[in-house]
Coordinates of C-alpha atoms in Angstrom, one line a residue:
V1 CA 125.9 -166.5 49.4
K2 CA 129.0 -168.5 50.3
E3 CA 131.0 -167.6 47.2
S4 CA 130.2 -164.0 47.8
I5 CA 131.3 -164.1 51.4
S6 CA 134.6 -165.8 50.1
K7 CA 135.0 -162.9 47.6
C8 CA 134.4 -160.4 50.5
K9 CA 137.1 -162.0 52.5
E10 CA 139.6 -161.6 49.6
A11 CA 138.7 -158.1 49.1
G12 CA 139.3 -157.2 52.6
I13 CA 135.6 -156.7 53.5
R14 CA 134.4 -157.9 56.7
V15 CA 130.9 -159.4 56.8
M16 CA 128.9 -159.5 60.0
M17 CA 125.4 -161.0 60.8
I18 CA 123.1 -159.2 62.9
T19 CA 119.9 -160.9 63.3
G20 CA 116.8 -161.4 65.4
D21 CA 117.0 -165.2 65.5
N22 CA 118.6 -167.3 68.5
I23 CA 122.2 -167.6 68.7
H24 CA 122.3 -171.4 67.7
T25 CA 120.4 -170.7 64.4
A26 CA 122.7 -167.8 63.7
E27 CA 125.9 -169.7 64.2
G28 CA 124.6 -172.6 62.2
I29 CA 123.8 -170.5 59.2
A30 CA 127.0 -168.4 59.7
S31 CA 129.0 -171.7 59.5
E32 CA 127.3 -172.9 56.3
I33 CA 128.0 -169.7 54.4
G34 CA 131.6 -169.0 55.6
I35 CA 131.0 -166.1 58.4
E36 CA 133.7 -166.7 60.9
G37 CA 134.2 -165.2 64.4
N38 CA 132.7 -165.2 67.7
S39 CA 129.0 -164.9 68.5
I40 CA 127.0 -163.0 71.1
N41 CA 123.4 -162.2 72.2
G42 CA 122.4 -158.5 71.7
I43 CA 121.3 -158.2 75.4
D44 CA 124.7 -159.4 76.6
F45 CA 126.5 -157.0 74.2
S46 CA 124.4 -154.0 75.4
R47 CA 125.3 -154.6 79.0
L48 CA 129.2 -154.2 78.3
S49 CA 130.8 -150.7 78.6
E50 CA 131.7 -149.0 75.3
D51 CA 135.4 -150.0 75.8
E52 CA 134.4 -153.6 76.3
Q53 CA 132.0 -153.5 73.3
M54 CA 134.9 -152.2 71.1
I55 CA 137.0 -155.1 72.2
V56 CA 134.2 -157.6 71.5
L57 CA 133.7 -155.9 68.1
E58 CA 137.3 -156.8 67.0
K59 CA 136.6 -160.6 66.8
T60 CA 132.7 -160.9 66.9
N61 CA 130.9 -161.1 63.7
I62 CA 127.7 -162.9 64.7
F63 CA 125.1 -160.9 66.9
A64 CA 121.9 -162.7 67.7
R65 CA 118.5 -161.7 69.4
V66 CA 119.3 -158.0 68.6
E67 CA 117.0 -155.1 69.0
P68 CA 117.0 -152.1 66.7
S69 CA 119.1 -150.1 69.4
H70 CA 121.7 -152.8 69.3
K71 CA 122.0 -152.4 65.6
M72 CA 122.5 -148.6 65.8
T73 CA 125.1 -149.2 68.6
I74 CA 127.0 -151.7 66.4
V75 CA 126.9 -149.3 63.4
N76 CA 128.1 -146.3 65.6
L77 CA 130.9 -148.3 67.0
L78 CA 132.2 -149.4 63.8
Q79 CA 132.3 -145.9 62.6
K80 CA 134.3 -144.8 65.7
R81 CA 136.8 -147.4 64.8
G82 CA 137.1 -145.6 61.4
E83 CA 135.4 -148.4 59.4
I84 CA 133.2 -147.6 56.2
V85 CA 129.9 -149.5 57.2
A86 CA 127.4 -150.8 54.8
M87 CA 124.1 -152.0 56.4
T88 CA 121.4 -154.0 54.7
G89 CA 118.0 -155.1 55.9
D90 CA 114.4 -155.3 55.0
G91 CA 112.3 -154.5 58.1
V92 CA 111.2 -151.3 59.8
N93 CA 113.4 -152.2 62.7
D94 CA 116.5 -151.9 60.2
A95 CA 115.7 -148.5 59.0
P96 CA 117.5 -146.5 61.8
A97 CA 120.7 -148.4 61.5
I98 CA 120.4 -148.4 57.6
K99 CA 120.0 -144.6 57.7
K100 CA 123.1 -144.3 60.1
A101 CA 125.3 -146.4 58.0
D102 CA 127.7 -145.0 55.5
I103 CA 125.9 -147.0 52.8
G104 CA 122.3 -148.0 53.6
I105 CA 121.1 -151.0 51.5
A106 CA 117.4 -152.1 51.4
M107 CA 115.8 -155.2 50.0
G108 CA 113.7 -154.3 47.0
I109 CA 111.3 -157.3 47.1
T110 CA 110.8 -158.0 50.7
G111 CA 111.9 -154.5 52.2
T112 CA 109.4 -152.2 53.7
D113 CA 108.6 -148.7 52.3
V114 CA 110.3 -147.1 55.3
T115 CA 113.5 -149.2 54.8
K116 CA 113.6 -148.3 51.1
E117 CA 113.1 -144.6 51.7
T118 CA 116.0 -144.4 54.3
S119 CA 118.4 -146.3 52.2
D120 CA 121.1 -145.2 49.7
M121 CA 120.6 -148.4 47.4
I122 CA 117.9 -150.8 46.8
L123 CA 118.5 -154.5 45.8
E124 CA 116.0 -155.5 43.0
D125 CA 116.7 -159.1 43.5
D126 CA 117.3 -159.2 47.3
N127 CA 120.5 -161.0 46.6
F128 CA 123.7 -160.6 48.7
S129 CA 125.9 -161.2 45.8
S130 CA 124.6 -158.1 44.2
I131 CA 126.1 -156.1 46.9
V132 CA 129.5 -157.7 46.3
N133 CA 129.3 -157.0 42.5
A134 CA 128.2 -153.4 43.3
V135 CA 131.5 -153.1 45.3
E136 CA 133.4 -154.6 42.4
E137 CA 131.9 -151.9 40.0
G138 CA 132.5 -149.2 42.4
R139 CA 136.1 -150.2 42.8
G140 CA 136.6 -150.3 39.0
T141 CA 135.0 -146.9 38.6
R142 CA 137.2 -145.5 41.3
E143 CA 140.3 -146.8 39.4
N144 CA 139.1 -145.2 36.2
I145 CA 138.8 -142.0 38.0
K146 CA 142.3 -142.2 39.3
K147 CA 143.6 -143.1 35.7
F148 CA 141.7 -140.1 34.4
V149 CA 143.0 -137.7 36.9
N150 CA 146.5 -139.1 36.7
Y151 CA 146.5 -138.7 32.9
L152 CA 145.1 -135.2 32.7
I153 CA 147.2 -133.8 35.6
S154 CA 150.4 -135.1 34.2
S155 CA 149.7 -134.0 30.6
N156 CA 148.6 -130.6 31.5
L157 CA 151.3 -130.1 33.9
A158 CA 153.8 -131.1 31.2
E159 CA 152.3 -128.6 28.8
V160 CA 152.4 -125.6 31.4
L161 CA 156.0 -126.5 32.2
V162 CA 157.0 -126.6 28.5
I163 CA 155.6 -123.1 27.9
F164 CA 157.0 -121.7 31.2
L165 CA 160.5 -123.0 30.6
A166 CA 160.5 -121.8 27.2
I167 CA 159.6 -118.3 28.2
V168 CA 162.3 -118.5 31.1
L169 CA 164.9 -119.5 28.5
S170 CA 163.8 -116.7 26.0
W171 CA 163.0 -119.4 23.4
P172 CA 160.2 -119.0 20.8
L173 CA 156.9 -120.5 22.2
P174 CA 156.8 -124.1 21.4
M175 CA 153.1 -124.1 20.9
T176 CA 150.5 -121.4 19.9
A177 CA 147.3 -120.8 21.9
V178 CA 145.3 -122.6 19.1
M179 CA 147.6 -125.6 19.5
L180 CA 147.1 -125.7 23.0
L181 CA 143.3 -125.6 22.8
W182 CA 143.5 -128.3 20.2
L183 CA 145.4 -130.5 22.7
N184 CA 143.1 -129.9 25.6
L185 CA 139.9 -130.3 23.8
V186 CA 140.5 -132.9 21.2
T187 CA 143.7 -134.9 21.4
D188 CA 143.6 -135.0 25.3
G189 CA 139.9 -135.1 25.6
L190 CA 138.9 -138.1 23.6
P191 CA 141.3 -140.6 25.2
A192 CA 140.7 -139.2 28.6
L193 CA 137.0 -139.8 28.1
A194 CA 137.5 -143.4 26.7
L195 CA 139.6 -144.1 30.1
G196 CA 136.3 -143.9 31.8
V197 CA 135.0 -147.1 30.2
D198 CA 138.3 -149.2 31.0
P199 CA 137.6 -152.7 32.0
N200 CA 138.2 -153.5 35.6
P201 CA 141.9 -154.7 36.2
P202 CA 142.7 -158.2 37.2
G203 CA 142.8 -158.9 40.9
L204 CA 140.7 -156.0 41.7
M205 CA 138.7 -157.8 44.3
K206 CA 141.8 -159.3 45.8
K207 CA 143.1 -156.1 47.1
P208 CA 142.2 -154.3 50.5
P209 CA 139.8 -151.4 50.5
K210 CA 141.5 -148.0 49.9
K211 CA 141.1 -145.0 52.1
K212 CA 137.9 -143.0 51.4
S213 CA 139.7 -139.7 50.8
E214 CA 142.4 -141.2 48.6
I215 CA 142.2 -140.6 44.9
I216 CA 145.9 -139.4 44.3
G217 CA 148.1 -140.9 46.8
K218 CA 151.7 -139.9 47.5
I219 CA 153.2 -142.4 45.3
T220 CA 150.8 -141.7 42.5
A221 CA 151.7 -138.0 43.0
V222 CA 155.5 -138.9 42.6
K223 CA 154.7 -140.7 39.4
I224 CA 152.6 -137.8 38.0
V225 CA 155.5 -135.4 38.7
Y226 CA 158.2 -137.6 37.6
M227 CA 156.3 -138.3 34.2
S228 CA 155.4 -134.7 33.7
L229 CA 159.2 -133.7 34.1
L230 CA 160.1 -136.6 31.7
I231 CA 157.8 -135.2 29.1
T232 CA 158.9 -131.7 29.6
I233 CA 162.6 -132.4 29.2
G234 CA 161.9 -134.6 26.2
I235 CA 159.9 -131.9 24.4
L236 CA 162.3 -129.0 25.4
V237 CA 165.4 -131.2 24.4
L238 CA 164.0 -131.8 20.8
F239 CA 162.7 -128.4 20.5
Y240 CA 166.2 -127.1 21.2
L241 CA 167.7 -129.5 18.5
S242 CA 164.9 -128.4 16.1
M243 CA 166.0 -124.8 16.4
G244 CA 169.4 -125.8 15.6
N245 CA 168.4 -128.0 12.7
Y246 CA 166.2 -125.5 10.9
Y247 CA 168.1 -122.2 11.9
N248 CA 168.3 -121.5 8.2
L249 CA 164.6 -121.0 7.7
A250 CA 163.4 -117.5 7.8
G251 CA 160.7 -115.9 10.0
E252 CA 157.3 -117.7 10.2
A253 CA 158.6 -120.8 8.4
F254 CA 161.1 -121.3 11.3
K255 CA 158.4 -120.9 13.9
D256 CA 156.0 -123.0 12.2
K257 CA 158.4 -125.9 11.7
I258 CA 159.6 -126.0 15.3
Q259 CA 156.3 -125.6 16.8
T260 CA 154.8 -128.3 14.7
I261 CA 157.6 -130.7 15.9
A262 CA 156.8 -129.9 19.5
F263 CA 153.1 -129.9 19.1
T264 CA 153.2 -133.3 17.4
E265 CA 155.5 -134.8 19.9
I266 CA 153.4 -133.8 23.1
V267 CA 150.5 -135.5 21.4
L268 CA 152.4 -138.7 20.9
M269 CA 153.8 -138.4 24.4
E270 CA 150.4 -138.1 25.8
I271 CA 149.1 -141.3 24.0
V272 CA 152.2 -143.3 25.3
R273 CA 151.5 -141.8 28.8
I274 CA 147.9 -143.4 28.7
Q275 CA 149.1 -146.8 28.0
S276 CA 152.0 -146.5 30.6
I277 CA 149.2 -145.8 33.2
R278 CA 147.2 -148.7 32.0
H279 CA 150.3 -150.9 32.0
E280 CA 150.5 -150.5 36.0
Y281 CA 147.0 -152.0 36.1
K282 CA 148.1 -154.9 33.8
L283 CA 145.5 -153.9 31.1
G284 CA 146.5 -154.8 27.5
I285 CA 146.6 -152.2 24.6
F286 CA 143.5 -153.8 22.9
S287 CA 141.3 -154.3 26.1
N288 CA 139.3 -151.1 25.5
K289 CA 137.9 -150.7 21.9
Y290 CA 136.7 -147.0 22.7
L291 CA 140.2 -146.1 23.9
I292 CA 141.6 -147.7 20.6
L293 CA 139.1 -145.5 18.6
A294 CA 139.8 -142.5 20.6
V295 CA 143.7 -142.9 20.2
L296 CA 143.3 -143.4 16.5
S297 CA 140.9 -140.5 16.1
S298 CA 143.5 -138.2 17.9
L299 CA 146.1 -139.4 15.5
V300 CA 144.1 -138.9 12.4
L301 CA 143.1 -135.4 13.7
Q302 CA 146.7 -134.4 14.4
L303 CA 147.7 -135.6 11.1
S304 CA 145.0 -133.8 9.3
V305 CA 146.2 -130.4 10.9
I306 CA 149.6 -131.0 9.4
Y307 CA 149.0 -132.6 6.1
T308 CA 145.6 -130.8 5.0
P309 CA 144.5 -127.3 4.4
L310 CA 143.8 -127.1 8.2
S311 CA 147.5 -126.4 8.6
V312 CA 146.8 -122.8 7.6
L313 CA 144.6 -122.3 10.5
F314 CA 147.0 -124.0 13.0
G315 CA 150.1 -122.6 11.7
T316 CA 151.7 -126.0 11.3
A317 CA 154.4 -127.1 8.7
L318 CA 155.0 -130.5 6.9
L319 CA 157.1 -132.9 8.8
S320 CA 159.9 -134.9 7.0
L321 CA 160.9 -138.6 7.7
R322 CA 163.7 -137.2 9.7
D323 CA 161.5 -135.1 11.9
W324 CA 159.3 -138.1 12.6
G325 CA 162.4 -140.1 13.5
Y326 CA 163.5 -137.6 16.0
I327 CA 159.9 -137.3 17.5
L328 CA 159.5 -141.1 17.7
G329 CA 163.0 -141.5 19.1
T330 CA 162.3 -138.9 21.9
V331 CA 159.2 -140.6 22.7
F332 CA 160.8 -144.0 23.0
A333 CA 163.4 -142.7 25.1
V334 CA 160.9 -141.1 27.4
F335 CA 158.9 -144.2 27.7
V336 CA 162.1 -146.3 28.5
L337 CA 163.0 -143.9 31.2
N338 CA 159.4 -143.8 32.6
G339 CA 159.6 -147.6 32.9
L340 CA 162.9 -147.5 34.7
G341 CA 161.7 -144.9 37.1
L342 CA 158.4 -146.8 37.9
L343 CA 160.5 -149.8 38.9
I344 CA 162.7 -147.7 41.3
I345 CA 159.4 -146.1 42.8
R346 CA 157.7 -149.4 43.0
R347 CA 160.6 -151.1 44.7
F348 CA 160.8 -148.1 47.2
D349 CA 157.1 -148.3 47.9
S350 CA 157.4 -152.0 48.7
T351 CA 160.3 -151.6 51.0
V352 CA 158.3 -148.8 53.0
F353 CA 155.4 -151.2 53.2
V354 CA 157.4 -154.0 54.5
R355 CA 159.0 -151.8 57.0
R356 CA 155.5 -150.4 58.2
I357 CA 154.3 -154.2 58.6

């Protein structure tokens, strides 16, 4: 387990040994596997007041000759300190502490039935490194959830703002109800689902643990709002220019043309949005084959509602090369502005972090 203990230290996870063996045996094994810190006998620890126990817990990682009640006390005190506690064991005497811990982990091979029944997770191989691997997978899943939420909130907020501001400005609606449904169910949905199987970002286990309740933090919320506003402004600017370019078209032909331009632009904006989120995690464009398939599918489906008979159902019009030039130019401008904004936000975040330290 030495390598796994080292991995835990890098990840900001504190590993403690709580054993019934004598203190010299515990210290010897701890030294071999890399568990550092002071040591104390359970009986000596139990004689201290709660305030003294709290002080001892700050630097003590080895507890020897412990009884079941001592384990419960240690778990309770750690939770009072605001720690997220994972407790692992195999015996009946471990069961109360395993049940009390935030995450109870039982040994699948040597563990007793009582311990398994009270645990949240069972190790089939009784290997400590499996716990560390589970933490890594959990962190990866958490990051994918954050990406998923980030993407959908920023995309949907932009769609709502575009429609709302167009109404306020007394413009024609940039998209019809059918177009919005298509966006949310197909062109948004496929890439969003593919984000759920994104690979773990590099350096995932070299960062400190996040707060239990934090999925969208303040900085992420600022990024979401900033990108939503950029997408909204980009679409409205292009929509306004399109109204000027095609004012000579009559009736439905005019509406179909300008709505198709706005509709297509938001699809491309959201695809770029996905990669801008993944870029923050240092993930390459081709690192998720499912996402590539999802993006290609979204593009093909979007083209199909413009250049096939499906255009009748969606009320879309053919786009010229000039239209595509305007669309891609606006998308590129938004992408550049987003990158510049993220640099400023990141620098501000780093400055605040340094001041806190």
